[in-house]
Amino acid sequence: GGGVGSNLDSGATGTFFVDAVGLLREAQLMRDDGEIDEDIMLACTANPSADGDGHCGIARLEVKIKAGAELVITQPALLPLRHRSWWEAVKCAGLDQETEIVFGIAVSTSSKSMEFWMRLTGSAHLPEAKEVLAEWTRYEKEMTPVRFNAWCEEQANLALTEALADAQVDGVHLMPVTAGGYAVAVRAADAAQALSDLRP
């Protein structure tokens, strides 16, 4: 989750809602008290496509790290400009030195799967998202299926290469949503290993 803190439902159920920050704080306390293994790494997510407004966009991540997050896995970089802005702000604030950060890589095989990711990350309404989706939709219509599939795989490989070319990125997490996407992910995983072997 992206919110902060926790609250008690005012309804009759008395349900206690805890968000990501609350869970991190509770897990930290449990680990400190020996209730969970000290080797368990506390992890959270970040959403650069939705939060990528420079320094303002990293506020949620800063709170999660202060609450105990030791590993951050991002949602996929659907919107390159916003993702790069977010990442530069993260590095400028030194947050990449405080926690391990793994980049999520979307492995989309159609404009429909790209639109799915945009809705899932809450970024579909953004101008950059509309431009990116329009590009995917146009290429899917104009290209032959074979050429479009190759283009989709190329997009995943480009995102993978950009992530692993940055020494501050601690790893990548391939995120396919279709059968075709899983096939691409298998091939991309081999490329990721080869690129990782070249890193300093």
mmCIF file of C-alpha atoms in Angstrom:
data_model
loop_
_atom_site.group_PDB
_atom_site.id
_atom_site.type_symbol
_atom_site.label_atom_id
_atom_site.label_comp_id
_atom_site.label_asym_id
_atom_site.label_seq_id
_atom_site.Cartn_x
_atom_site.Cartn_y
_atom_site.Cartn_z
ATOM 1 C CA GLY A 1 0.000 0.000 0.000
ATOM 2 C CA GLY A 2 0.982 3.588 -0.399
ATOM 3 C CA GLY A 3 -0.618 5.246 2.600
ATOM 4 C CA VAL A 4 0.764 5.987 6.007
ATOM 5 C CA GLY A 5 -0.276 4.635 9.404
ATOM 6 C CA SER A 6 -3.274 2.608 10.423
ATOM 7 C CA ASN A 7 -6.808 3.182 11.638
ATOM 8 C CA LEU A 8 -9.749 1.445 13.248
ATOM 9 C CA ASP A 9 -12.873 1.066 11.135
ATOM 10 C CA SER A 10 -15.659 3.222 12.569
ATOM 11 C CA GLY A 11 -18.263 0.657 11.525
ATOM 12 C CA ALA A 12 -19.725 -2.157 13.580
ATOM 13 C CA THR A 13 -17.120 -4.680 12.444
ATOM 14 C CA GLY A 14 -14.272 -3.076 14.391
ATOM 15 C CA THR A 15 -11.874 -4.114 11.627
ATOM 16 C CA PHE A 16 -8.304 -2.910 12.061
ATOM 17 C CA PHE A 17 -6.780 -1.669 8.799
ATOM 18 C CA VAL A 18 -3.002 -1.594 8.597
ATOM 19 C CA ASP A 19 -1.192 -0.235 5.559
ATOM 20 C CA ALA A 20 2.346 -0.937 4.336
ATOM 21 C CA VAL A 21 3.975 1.475 6.776
ATOM 22 C CA GLY A 22 2.079 0.029 9.714
ATOM 23 C CA LEU A 23 3.043 -3.497 8.694
ATOM 24 C CA LEU A 24 6.701 -2.539 8.369
ATOM 25 C CA ARG A 25 6.731 -0.961 11.822
ATOM 26 C CA GLU A 26 5.024 -3.973 13.359
ATOM 27 C CA ALA A 27 7.384 -6.409 11.623
ATOM 28 C CA GLN A 28 10.366 -4.391 12.812
ATOM 29 C CA LEU A 29 9.136 -4.591 16.398
ATOM 30 C CA MET A 30 8.470 -8.333 16.079
ATOM 31 C CA ARG A 31 11.951 -8.924 14.707
ATOM 32 C CA ASP A 32 13.520 -6.817 17.450
ATOM 33 C CA ASP A 33 11.599 -8.869 20.028
ATOM 34 C CA GLY A 34 12.677 -12.162 18.450
ATOM 35 C CA GLU A 35 9.162 -13.094 17.316
ATOM 36 C CA ILE A 36 10.350 -13.489 13.725
ATOM 37 C CA ASP A 37 13.781 -14.548 12.440
ATOM 38 C CA GLU A 38 16.356 -11.762 12.407
ATOM 39 C CA ASP A 39 17.438 -12.841 8.908
ATOM 40 C CA ILE A 40 14.045 -11.982 7.404
ATOM 41 C CA MET A 41 14.382 -8.931 5.169
ATOM 42 C CA LEU A 42 11.613 -6.330 5.401
ATOM 43 C CA ALA A 43 10.432 -5.307 1.934
ATOM 44 C CA CYS A 44 8.003 -2.869 0.377
ATOM 45 C CA THR A 45 6.958 -1.601 -3.042
ATOM 46 C CA ALA A 46 7.316 1.761 -4.760
ATOM 47 C CA ASN A 47 5.321 3.107 -7.676
ATOM 48 C CA PRO A 48 7.474 5.426 -9.835
ATOM 49 C CA SER A 49 4.866 5.777 -12.592
ATOM 50 C CA ALA A 50 2.356 7.262 -10.151
ATOM 51 C CA ASP A 51 4.808 8.924 -7.752
ATOM 52 C CA GLY A 52 7.400 10.195 -10.229
ATOM 53 C CA ASP A 53 7.125 13.908 -9.489
ATOM 54 C CA GLY A 54 10.726 14.436 -8.495
ATOM 55 C CA HIS A 55 11.408 15.011 -4.813
ATOM 56 C CA CYS A 56 7.703 15.181 -3.937
ATOM 57 C CA GLY A 57 7.256 11.714 -5.424
ATOM 58 C CA ILE A 58 9.681 9.999 -3.061
ATOM 59 C CA ALA A 59 7.933 11.078 0.151
ATOM 60 C CA ARG A 60 6.099 7.753 0.467
ATOM 61 C CA LEU A 61 9.299 5.807 -0.047
ATOM 62 C CA GLU A 62 11.129 7.835 2.595
ATOM 63 C CA VAL A 63 8.430 7.001 5.147
ATOM 64 C CA LYS A 64 8.600 3.294 4.294
ATOM 65 C CA ILE A 65 12.369 3.223 4.678
ATOM 66 C CA LYS A 66 12.153 4.994 8.036
ATOM 67 C CA ALA A 67 9.582 2.371 9.061
ATOM 68 C CA GLY A 68 12.123 -0.391 8.399
ATOM 69 C CA ALA A 69 12.056 -1.283 4.690
ATOM 70 C CA GLU A 70 15.359 -2.882 3.680
ATOM 71 C CA LEU A 71 14.317 -3.905 0.168
ATOM 72 C CA VAL A 72 12.212 -1.960 -2.318
ATOM 73 C CA ILE A 73 10.715 -3.553 -5.431
ATOM 74 C CA THR A 74 9.290 -0.992 -7.819
ATOM 75 C CA GLN A 75 6.251 -1.308 -9.977
ATOM 76 C CA PRO A 76 7.336 -1.460 -13.643
ATOM 77 C CA ALA A 77 8.699 1.622 -15.405
ATOM 78 C CA LEU A 78 5.712 2.149 -17.682
ATOM 79 C CA LEU A 79 6.344 5.871 -18.043
ATOM 80 C CA PRO A 80 10.072 6.379 -18.684
ATOM 81 C CA LEU A 81 10.167 10.131 -18.019
ATOM 82 C CA ARG A 82 8.387 9.879 -14.680
ATOM 83 C CA HIS A 83 10.397 6.815 -13.671
ATOM 84 C CA ARG A 84 13.717 8.543 -14.422
ATOM 85 C CA SER A 85 12.607 11.648 -12.520
ATOM 86 C CA TRP A 86 11.681 9.474 -9.524
ATOM 87 C CA TRP A 87 14.964 7.543 -9.650
ATOM 88 C CA GLU A 88 17.079 10.708 -9.843
ATOM 89 C CA ALA A 89 15.224 12.060 -6.807
ATOM 90 C CA VAL A 90 15.832 8.780 -4.957
ATOM 91 C CA LYS A 91 19.563 8.960 -5.647
ATOM 92 C CA CYS A 92 19.760 12.674 -4.869
ATOM 93 C CA ALA A 93 18.179 12.003 -1.464
ATOM 94 C CA GLY A 94 20.574 9.108 -0.848
ATOM 95 C CA LEU A 95 17.738 6.623 -0.381
ATOM 96 C CA ASP A 96 19.484 4.110 -2.645
ATOM 97 C CA GLN A 97 22.225 3.978 0.005
ATOM 98 C CA GLU A 98 19.748 3.172 2.771
ATOM 99 C CA THR A 99 17.983 0.222 1.164
ATOM 100 C CA GLU A 100 18.285 -2.231 -1.724
ATOM 101 C CA ILE A 101 16.205 -1.197 -4.728
ATOM 102 C CA VAL A 102 15.051 -3.683 -7.370
ATOM 103 C CA PHE A 103 13.444 -2.375 -10.556
ATOM 104 C CA GLY A 104 10.260 -4.017 -11.769
ATOM 105 C CA ILE A 105 10.291 -4.582 -15.547
ATOM 106 C CA ALA A 106 6.978 -4.905 -17.383
ATOM 107 C CA VAL A 107 6.921 -7.651 -20.012
ATOM 108 C CA SER A 108 3.893 -6.567 -22.040
ATOM 109 C CA THR A 109 2.857 -8.300 -25.253
ATOM 110 C CA SER A 110 -0.092 -6.128 -26.299
ATOM 111 C CA SER A 111 -1.572 -2.688 -25.809
ATOM 112 C CA LYS A 112 -4.181 -4.397 -23.622
ATOM 113 C CA SER A 113 -1.554 -5.735 -21.215
ATOM 114 C CA MET A 114 0.144 -2.319 -21.127
ATOM 115 C CA GLU A 115 -3.207 -0.703 -20.328
ATOM 116 C CA PHE A 116 -3.714 -3.302 -17.574
ATOM 117 C CA TRP A 117 -0.431 -2.257 -15.937
ATOM 118 C CA MET A 118 -1.338 1.408 -16.197
ATOM 119 C CA ARG A 119 -4.658 0.844 -14.460
ATOM 120 C CA LEU A 120 -3.002 -1.358 -11.841
ATOM 121 C CA THR A 121 -0.411 1.309 -11.012
ATOM 122 C CA GLY A 122 -2.935 4.151 -11.019
ATOM 123 C CA SER A 123 -1.153 5.981 -13.811
ATOM 124 C CA ALA A 124 -3.567 5.579 -16.741
ATOM 125 C CA HIS A 125 -4.896 9.140 -16.378
ATOM 126 C CA LEU A 126 -1.490 10.800 -16.750
ATOM 127 C CA PRO A 127 -0.566 12.559 -20.026
ATOM 128 C CA GLU A 128 2.592 10.468 -20.469
ATOM 129 C CA ALA A 129 0.572 7.273 -19.992
ATOM 130 C CA LYS A 130 -1.846 8.302 -22.707
ATOM 131 C CA GLU A 131 1.050 8.999 -25.080
ATOM 132 C CA VAL A 132 2.719 5.664 -24.338
ATOM 133 C CA LEU A 133 -0.520 3.708 -24.720
ATOM 134 C CA ALA A 134 -1.293 5.484 -27.996
ATOM 135 C CA GLU A 135 2.121 4.414 -29.311
ATOM 136 C CA TRP A 136 1.516 0.795 -28.309
ATOM 137 C CA THR A 137 -1.962 0.809 -29.856
ATOM 138 C CA ARG A 138 -0.695 2.342 -33.109
ATOM 139 C CA TYR A 139 2.183 -0.107 -33.492
ATOM 140 C CA GLU A 140 -0.064 -3.067 -32.717
ATOM 141 C CA LYS A 141 -2.380 -2.001 -35.542
ATOM 142 C CA GLU A 142 0.304 -1.066 -38.060
ATOM 143 C CA MET A 143 2.814 -3.891 -37.585
ATOM 144 C CA THR A 144 2.479 -7.530 -38.502
ATOM 145 C CA PRO A 145 2.011 -9.818 -35.458
ATOM 146 C CA VAL A 146 5.568 -11.129 -35.803
ATOM 147 C CA ARG A 147 7.072 -7.621 -36.008
ATOM 148 C CA PHE A 148 4.940 -6.353 -33.140
ATOM 149 C CA ASN A 149 5.943 -9.280 -30.911
ATOM 150 C CA ALA A 150 9.592 -8.514 -31.659
ATOM 151 C CA TRP A 151 9.013 -4.843 -30.825
ATOM 152 C CA CYS A 152 7.362 -5.764 -27.500
ATOM 153 C CA GLU A 153 10.332 -7.928 -26.570
ATOM 154 C CA GLU A 154 12.658 -5.116 -27.557
ATOM 155 C CA GLN A 155 10.870 -2.753 -25.143
ATOM 156 C CA ALA A 156 11.388 -5.183 -22.266
ATOM 157 C CA ASN A 157 15.045 -5.646 -23.174
ATOM 158 C CA LEU A 158 15.634 -1.898 -23.405
ATOM 159 C CA ALA A 159 14.127 -1.364 -19.938
ATOM 160 C CA LEU A 160 16.197 -4.251 -18.604
ATOM 161 C CA THR A 161 19.410 -2.867 -20.105
ATOM 162 C CA GLU A 162 18.761 0.647 -18.782
ATOM 163 C CA ALA A 163 18.170 -0.681 -15.279
ATOM 164 C CA LEU A 164 21.223 -2.922 -15.125
ATOM 165 C CA ALA A 165 23.464 -0.258 -16.685
ATOM 166 C CA ASP A 166 22.949 1.793 -13.513
ATOM 167 C CA ALA A 167 25.275 0.541 -10.792
ATOM 168 C CA GLN A 168 22.929 1.874 -8.101
ATOM 169 C CA VAL A 169 20.147 -0.522 -9.161
ATOM 170 C CA ASP A 170 20.420 -3.650 -7.018
ATOM 171 C CA GLY A 171 18.509 -5.987 -9.329
ATOM 172 C CA VAL A 172 15.536 -6.440 -11.631
ATOM 173 C CA HIS A 173 12.213 -8.233 -11.305
ATOM 174 C CA LEU A 174 10.570 -9.312 -14.577
ATOM 175 C CA MET A 175 6.782 -8.932 -14.460
ATOM 176 C CA PRO A 176 4.877 -10.680 -17.291
ATOM 177 C CA VAL A 177 1.080 -10.980 -17.276
ATOM 178 C CA THR A 178 0.437 -13.199 -20.327
ATOM 179 C CA ALA A 179 1.658 -16.564 -21.579
ATOM 180 C CA GLY A 180 3.600 -14.795 -24.321
ATOM 181 C CA GLY A 181 5.052 -12.465 -21.728
ATOM 182 C CA TYR A 182 6.363 -15.382 -19.683
ATOM 183 C CA ALA A 183 8.150 -16.736 -22.774
ATOM 184 C CA VAL A 184 9.770 -13.325 -23.279
ATOM 185 C CA ALA A 185 10.696 -13.181 -19.593
ATOM 186 C CA VAL A 186 12.577 -16.484 -19.832
ATOM 187 C CA ARG A 187 14.707 -15.123 -22.656
ATOM 188 C CA ALA A 188 15.131 -11.783 -20.902
ATOM 189 C CA ALA A 189 16.286 -13.531 -17.735
ATOM 190 C CA ASP A 190 19.212 -14.993 -19.673
ATOM 191 C CA ALA A 191 20.067 -11.518 -20.969
ATOM 192 C CA ALA A 192 19.792 -10.122 -17.434
ATOM 193 C CA GLN A 193 22.265 -12.683 -16.155
ATOM 194 C CA ALA A 194 24.702 -11.855 -18.945
ATOM 195 C CA LEU A 195 24.423 -8.134 -18.209
ATOM 196 C CA SER A 196 24.809 -8.737 -14.471
ATOM 197 C CA ASP A 197 28.054 -10.597 -15.101
ATOM 198 C CA LEU A 198 29.437 -7.454 -16.758
ATOM 199 C CA ARG A 199 28.632 -5.159 -13.841
ATOM 200 C CA PRO A 200 31.497 -3.938 -11.618
#
